[in-house]
Amino acid sequence: MKPYQPVTPAILSAITAIVGAGHILTGSDIPDHYARDEGTPPHLCQIPGVVVYPADAGQVAAIVRLANQERIPVTPRGGGTGLTGGAVARHDGILLDLCRLNRIIHVDRKARYLIAEAAARTCDIQQAARENGLLYAGDPCSNDDCVIGGNIATNAGGNMAVKYGVTSDQVYQLEVVTAQGKIVSLGGRLKKNSTGYALTRLIAGSEGTLGIVTRATLKLQPLAPIIKNYLAVFSGLNAALTSINTVLADGRVDPISLELLDRKTLLGLEDYLKKSFFRQKTGDVVIIQTEAGDETEVRQKHDRLQTLLAAPGLLDFFETNGEEIWQARRMWGKPNSLKNPVSISEDFVVPVDAIDSFVQTLEQLISEFQFDFRIAGHVGDGNIHLRVQPGPLPLDVWEKTLPLFQRQIYAAVYQLGGRLSGEHGIGLKRKASLAALIDPVELELMQALKQAFDPNRILNPGKIFDLP
Amino acid sequence: MKPYQPVTPAILSAITAIVGAGHILTGSDIPDHYARDEGTPPHLCQIPGVVVYPADAGQVAAIVRLANQERIPVTPRGGGTGLTGGAVARHDGILLDLCRLNRIIHVDRKARYLIAEAAARTCDIQQAARENGLLYAGDPCSNDDCVIGGNIATNAGGNMAVKYGVTSDQVYQLEVVTAQGKIVSLGGRLKKNSTGYALTRLIAGSEGTLGIVTRATLKLQPLAPIIKNYLAVFSGLNAALTSINTVLADGRVDPISLELLDRKTLLGLEDYLKKSFFRQKTGDVVIIQTEAGDETEVRQKHDRLQTLLAAPGLLDFFETNGEEIWQARRMWGKPNSLKNPVSISEDFVVPVDAIDSFVQTLEQLISEFQFDFRIAGHVGDGNIHLRVQPGPLPLDVWEKTLPLFQRQIYAAVYQLGGRLSGEHGIGLKRKASLAALIDPVELELMQALKQAFDPNRILNPGKIFDLP
């Protein structure tokens, strides 16, 4: 295969002919932030060869056709809020900033769906649904900044996945530009479909490596008349995690959200936000959100929760202000990271019933290595967001021992049947770890699939895995 | 590529060495039923070259390695209850009857999952779950005979998909034999996973063309304390379909099932089963199943249903005997097909809000062509099971005009955003229709994918689509 080609003046002219002179940036005009997303480690940051702002799917397709013909890498970028470097363009290639494809094209109140372009903000989609008396149930914590195309690319979960599932569960239909620069509509506004392969499910979570999503048709749900938010405060993480499993095993509360915040994190958030979340007793916390049709159902669910949670480890249980607690949850790591700028972050997913085993191993390893940690996340889905930091440990010791810690914690996750990422994806950041952990046969299938969809390897190359 | 090779005596010896002498059938020893499934049109029936009964995944893998090396087609077969000829072996190849892989290996009550081999019967899986106080929510109407591997191959929906989704929504993990004869475990016991491509979602519904499923880890749900079944009787199909949309739009009843039966079908079932389902007024019927935690919730849901259904077209609404109505629903087409042996059957899926438009077009076309029809199905999912029959029309007219009718009804389905199959798959039977209707770019992606997974085209060749 010929090597990747550079973005020459002739290529720039061809791109300009497609998008128009005002919609292309080169050289020193390219702002630094295009070298990274919100989670790119410094050594993986890289300025693209050119930044292009296509206006629509037709322009995206035309650029991809050109890139495929010349063998120039193309990396799509949405909100830039990814946490694994997935939107970083490699090999001096083309960065397609999709920000002009930001329209919500149609909201159908009666049939409960919505059509949006790839760079429509998730919060705007949620708002458009609400204005029509409906719910869009995808709810990543970066919803103010993230866009639906990025949510689809990583198959983001978010805060409502306990009841409503992850982003791919919200997707009816995707408009996709293939590596050959053809525009295809995959899936349908259908609750089931056995008419050939499940390509929408495959594109979701493929991090822009199999096709570029330009438009999505999304499911909307009836909006429950009453939403309630509760805080359950526990004496320790294990008591909190046991309680989550009790609520899920019962099946009758049907919570929307079960979100964990450790004690230190919520105390830090209280301090940062100048707000009180705890009443008297502090501890590790689970935020529980429920929905109900009327006050009778509110009482039923509340009473059921109270019964299920009643165990020696429960310190407190009360209704809380939804807006305030979710503001805190969304920014969970921020106050801590201001005080502890050196840290690593993880996005493990394990079987829900194995989270307490995972946390036991974590606490043991943290103690052995003399590190410190903060934990939060969508624990009702088994998805753990974890920050590990040196604490009082000298930085050189931290740096020297961190790789061994990571190997051991990854091994523990896989031992429990878990995986590296629940919703952030692999991108650049976790590629080496995935290569070390994945079943070689599974990797072969993924590589074959990538090669089949994108034989010239132009779509977001070097993400998730390398090709042989 | 070299042509498919025949099953020679040397190949038979090699297969016998893998499975043992008692586990292989050839020539006139092969029973006729292996030439078809329950929906293979006569001209597509075909006796396989050899029938092999592997004992486990290791033997399946060894046979596939041999077949891949020699280029001999391999078709997996489960319960033989498919409706599209998907389990019919082409090109005198190897039919792998997986009936020996029928064990339920583990039921985990606490973590709510179950591990079963591919040919474990769906009804046995349901029973094993129930015995542990849990629910397996996959429930195709052929559940007495169908097996989980077949449910996965077609991504079967069934009666509980309104609330619990289709088979792929029940799948945590799949053990799959690849076209290269390697055994790989895909997915995990995880509620979400962004660690590479969603291969379990891709294998589900791929009809044995991308890999052979030998084992599945399945989600189990908490079993609701109370299940209720209701019949709503309507003056016509459109009134019934409008009501379904009203219930779904409300979102508060959260039904498990919304199943349609037309008036003539239920009258025929009453006659055949010597049972009464209607009270006084007859009409088109929707079976509604709900679950509840206690009698208060039962009343709430009943009253809500009554309010939502109250419209001019509603003739009757009452609780019904669950066992009896579901027995009738499962066999819905049988009494009619005894009287009307000539018919075609379809498995359309359309947007739920478009079913009434579909039925209007159907009624109009049926009237134009002077045909007759019966309708049933999972209409809460937009999935319509339809039998069209000549009625009093002379057979030669039926045969002459049927192709035009089919083209017109398929076009209407696609016009509404529907697809050919909601849960039965494409197999052999719908391959030509799919080829005529599918977007060529989508077909290219599917073909590329097939070619990537199975370069020698040995896995269930000639199903879903042909390769160029």
PDB file of N, CA and C in Angstrom, chain B residues 207-245:
ATOM      1  N   GLU B 207     -27.480 -14.773  10.786  1.00  0.00           N
ATOM      2  CA  GLU B 207     -27.992 -16.012  10.175  1.00  0.00           C
ATOM      3  C   GLU B 207     -26.892 -17.039   9.874  1.00  0.00           C
ATOM      4  N   GLY B 208     -25.927 -17.134  10.736  1.00  0.00           N
ATOM      5  CA  GLY B 208     -24.883 -18.149  10.564  1.00  0.00           C
ATOM      6  C   GLY B 208     -23.913 -17.866   9.435  1.00  0.00           C
ATOM      7  N   THR B 209     -23.926 -16.648   8.904  1.00  0.00           N
ATOM      8  CA  THR B 209     -23.051 -16.342   7.765  1.00  0.00           C
ATOM      9  C   THR B 209     -21.712 -15.743   8.187  1.00  0.00           C
ATOM     10  N   LEU B 210     -21.589 -15.317   9.449  1.00  0.00           N
ATOM     11  CA  LEU B 210     -20.343 -14.664   9.907  1.00  0.00           C
ATOM     12  C   LEU B 210     -19.600 -15.489  10.955  1.00  0.00           C
ATOM     13  N   GLY B 211     -20.273 -16.482  11.507  1.00  0.00           N
ATOM     14  CA  GLY B 211     -19.679 -17.308  12.550  1.00  0.00           C
ATOM     15  C   GLY B 211     -20.756 -18.238  13.067  1.00  0.00           C
ATOM     16  N   ILE B 212     -20.347 -19.295  13.760  1.00  0.00           N
ATOM     17  CA  ILE B 212     -21.324 -20.243  14.304  1.00  0.00           C
ATOM     18  C   ILE B 212     -21.352 -20.075  15.816  1.00  0.00           C
ATOM     19  N   VAL B 213     -22.507 -19.666  16.331  1.00  0.00           N
ATOM     20  CA  VAL B 213     -22.661 -19.484  17.779  1.00  0.00           C
ATOM     21  C   VAL B 213     -22.753 -20.857  18.429  1.00  0.00           C
ATOM     22  N   THR B 214     -21.895 -21.100  19.416  1.00  0.00           N
ATOM     23  CA  THR B 214     -21.941 -22.391  20.116  1.00  0.00           C
ATOM     24  C   THR B 214     -22.403 -22.252  21.575  1.00  0.00           C
ATOM     25  N   ARG B 215     -22.351 -21.043  22.095  1.00  0.00           N
ATOM     26  CA  ARG B 215     -22.729 -20.842  23.499  1.00  0.00           C
ATOM     27  C   ARG B 215     -23.107 -19.375  23.699  1.00  0.00           C
ATOM     28  N   ALA B 216     -24.055 -19.139  24.590  1.00  0.00           N
ATOM     29  CA  ALA B 216     -24.484 -17.757  24.846  1.00  0.00           C
ATOM     30  C   ALA B 216     -24.634 -17.527  26.342  1.00  0.00           C
ATOM     31  N   THR B 217     -24.210 -16.362  26.778  1.00  0.00           N
ATOM     32  CA  THR B 217     -24.497 -15.897  28.134  1.00  0.00           C
ATOM     33  C   THR B 217     -25.615 -14.878  28.017  1.00  0.00           C
ATOM     34  N   LEU B 218     -26.716 -15.147  28.708  1.00  0.00           N
ATOM     35  CA  LEU B 218     -27.952 -14.380  28.516  1.00  0.00           C
ATOM     36  C   LEU B 218     -28.351 -13.639  29.784  1.00  0.00           C
ATOM     37  N   LYS B 219     -28.873 -12.432  29.588  1.00  0.00           N
ATOM     38  CA  LYS B 219     -29.399 -11.661  30.716  1.00  0.00           C
ATOM     39  C   LYS B 219     -30.681 -12.289  31.240  1.00  0.00           C
ATOM     40  N   LEU B 220     -30.848 -12.260  32.544  1.00  0.00           N
ATOM     41  CA  LEU B 220     -32.139 -12.606  33.143  1.00  0.00           C
ATOM     42  C   LEU B 220     -32.649 -11.378  33.906  1.00  0.00           C
ATOM     43  N   GLN B 221     -33.957 -11.262  33.973  1.00  0.00           N
ATOM     44  CA  GLN B 221     -34.592 -10.112  34.622  1.00  0.00           C
ATOM     45  C   GLN B 221     -35.246 -10.554  35.933  1.00  0.00           C
ATOM     46  N   PRO B 222     -35.397  -9.617  36.862  1.00  0.00           N
ATOM     47  CA  PRO B 222     -36.233  -9.941  38.031  1.00  0.00           C
ATOM     48  C   PRO B 222     -37.628 -10.350  37.540  1.00  0.00           C
ATOM     49  N   LEU B 223     -38.195 -11.375  38.148  1.00  0.00           N
ATOM     50  CA  LEU B 223     -39.528 -11.841  37.751  1.00  0.00           C
ATOM     51  C   LEU B 223     -40.569 -11.028  38.513  1.00  0.00           C
ATOM     52  N   ALA B 224     -41.442 -10.378  37.780  1.00  0.00           N
ATOM     53  CA  ALA B 224     -42.457  -9.559  38.446  1.00  0.00           C
ATOM     54  C   ALA B 224     -43.390 -10.458  39.256  1.00  0.00           C
ATOM     55  N   PRO B 225     -43.785 -10.012  40.440  1.00  0.00           N
ATOM     56  CA  PRO B 225     -44.678 -10.829  41.273  1.00  0.00           C
ATOM     57  C   PRO B 225     -46.012 -11.138  40.595  1.00  0.00           C
ATOM     58  N   ILE B 226     -46.553 -10.200  39.830  1.00  0.00           N
ATOM     59  CA  ILE B 226     -47.888 -10.400  39.242  1.00  0.00           C
ATOM     60  C   ILE B 226     -47.845 -10.093  37.744  1.00  0.00           C
ATOM     61  N   ILE B 227     -48.355 -11.042  36.956  1.00  0.00           N
ATOM     62  CA  ILE B 227     -48.501 -10.849  35.511  1.00  0.00           C
ATOM     63  C   ILE B 227     -49.988 -10.855  35.201  1.00  0.00           C
ATOM     64  N   LYS B 228     -50.447  -9.893  34.426  1.00  0.00           N
ATOM     65  CA  LYS B 228     -51.860  -9.849  34.039  1.00  0.00           C
ATOM     66  C   LYS B 228     -51.977  -9.822  32.515  1.00  0.00           C
ATOM     67  N   ASN B 229     -53.008 -10.469  32.014  1.00  0.00           N
ATOM     68  CA  ASN B 229     -53.269 -10.476  30.573  1.00  0.00           C
ATOM     69  C   ASN B 229     -54.673  -9.937  30.316  1.00  0.00           C
ATOM     70  N   TYR B 230     -54.766  -9.027  29.349  1.00  0.00           N
ATOM     71  CA  TYR B 230     -56.054  -8.413  29.011  1.00  0.00           C
ATOM     72  C   TYR B 230     -56.325  -8.580  27.531  1.00  0.00           C
ATOM     73  N   LEU B 231     -57.603  -8.648  27.200  1.00  0.00           N
ATOM     74  CA  LEU B 231     -58.014  -8.567  25.795  1.00  0.00           C
ATOM     75  C   LEU B 231     -58.738  -7.249  25.582  1.00  0.00           C
ATOM     76  N   ALA B 232     -58.301  -6.532  24.565  1.00  0.00           N
ATOM     77  CA  ALA B 232     -59.036  -5.343  24.129  1.00  0.00           C
ATOM     78  C   ALA B 232     -59.605  -5.671  22.757  1.00  0.00           C
ATOM     79  N   VAL B 233     -60.924  -5.539  22.621  1.00  0.00           N
ATOM     80  CA  VAL B 233     -61.604  -5.912  21.376  1.00  0.00           C
ATOM     81  C   VAL B 233     -62.046  -4.629  20.661  1.00  0.00           C
ATOM     82  N   PHE B 234     -61.719  -4.555  19.389  1.00  0.00           N
ATOM     83  CA  PHE B 234     -61.977  -3.326  18.617  1.00  0.00           C
ATOM     84  C   PHE B 234     -62.867  -3.590  17.406  1.00  0.00           C
ATOM     85  N   SER B 235     -63.492  -2.519  16.980  1.00  0.00           N
ATOM     86  CA  SER B 235     -64.405  -2.634  15.827  1.00  0.00           C
ATOM     87  C   SER B 235     -63.654  -2.815  14.511  1.00  0.00           C
ATOM     88  N   GLY B 236     -62.375  -2.538  14.490  1.00  0.00           N
ATOM     89  CA  GLY B 236     -61.603  -2.698  13.261  1.00  0.00           C
ATOM     90  C   GLY B 236     -60.120  -2.612  13.562  1.00  0.00           C
ATOM     91  N   LEU B 237     -59.308  -2.991  12.565  1.00  0.00           N
ATOM     92  CA  LEU B 237     -57.856  -2.990  12.761  1.00  0.00           C
ATOM     93  C   LEU B 237     -57.334  -1.591  13.071  1.00  0.00           C
ATOM     94  N   ASN B 238     -57.887  -0.594  12.384  1.00  0.00           N
ATOM     95  CA  ASN B 238     -57.339   0.744  12.594  1.00  0.00           C
ATOM     96  C   ASN B 238     -57.582   1.263  14.004  1.00  0.00           C
ATOM     97  N   ALA B 239     -58.750   0.954  14.550  1.00  0.00           N
ATOM     98  CA  ALA B 239     -59.017   1.346  15.933  1.00  0.00           C
ATOM     99  C   ALA B 239     -58.040   0.646  16.871  1.00  0.00           C
ATOM    100  N   ALA B 240     -57.747  -0.616  16.606  1.00  0.00           N
ATOM    101  CA  ALA B 240     -56.805  -1.376  17.437  1.00  0.00           C
ATOM    102  C   ALA B 240     -55.418  -0.748  17.380  1.00  0.00           C
ATOM    103  N   LEU B 241     -54.983  -0.399  16.173  1.00  0.00           N
ATOM    104  CA  LEU B 241     -53.625   0.125  16.001  1.00  0.00           C
ATOM    105  C   LEU B 241     -53.492   1.530  16.580  1.00  0.00           C
ATOM    106  N   THR B 242     -54.538   2.328  16.472  1.00  0.00           N
ATOM    107  CA  THR B 242     -54.523   3.647  17.094  1.00  0.00           C
ATOM    108  C   THR B 242     -54.351   3.514  18.602  1.00  0.00           C
ATOM    109  N   SER B 243     -55.061   2.547  19.183  1.00  0.00           N
ATOM    110  CA  SER B 243     -54.985   2.346  20.631  1.00  0.00           C
ATOM    111  C   SER B 243     -53.595   1.945  21.086  1.00  0.00           C
ATOM    112  N   ILE B 244     -52.942   1.101  20.305  1.00  0.00           N
ATOM    113  CA  ILE B 244     -51.573   0.699  20.657  1.00  0.00           C
ATOM    114  C   ILE B 244     -50.681   1.925  20.752  1.00  0.00           C
ATOM    115  N   ASN B 245     -50.801   2.796  19.787  1.00  0.00           N
ATOM    116  CA  ASN B 245     -49.981   4.008  19.808  1.00  0.00           C
ATOM    117  C   ASN B 245     -50.317   4.914  20.985  1.00  0.00           C
TER     118      ASN B 245
END
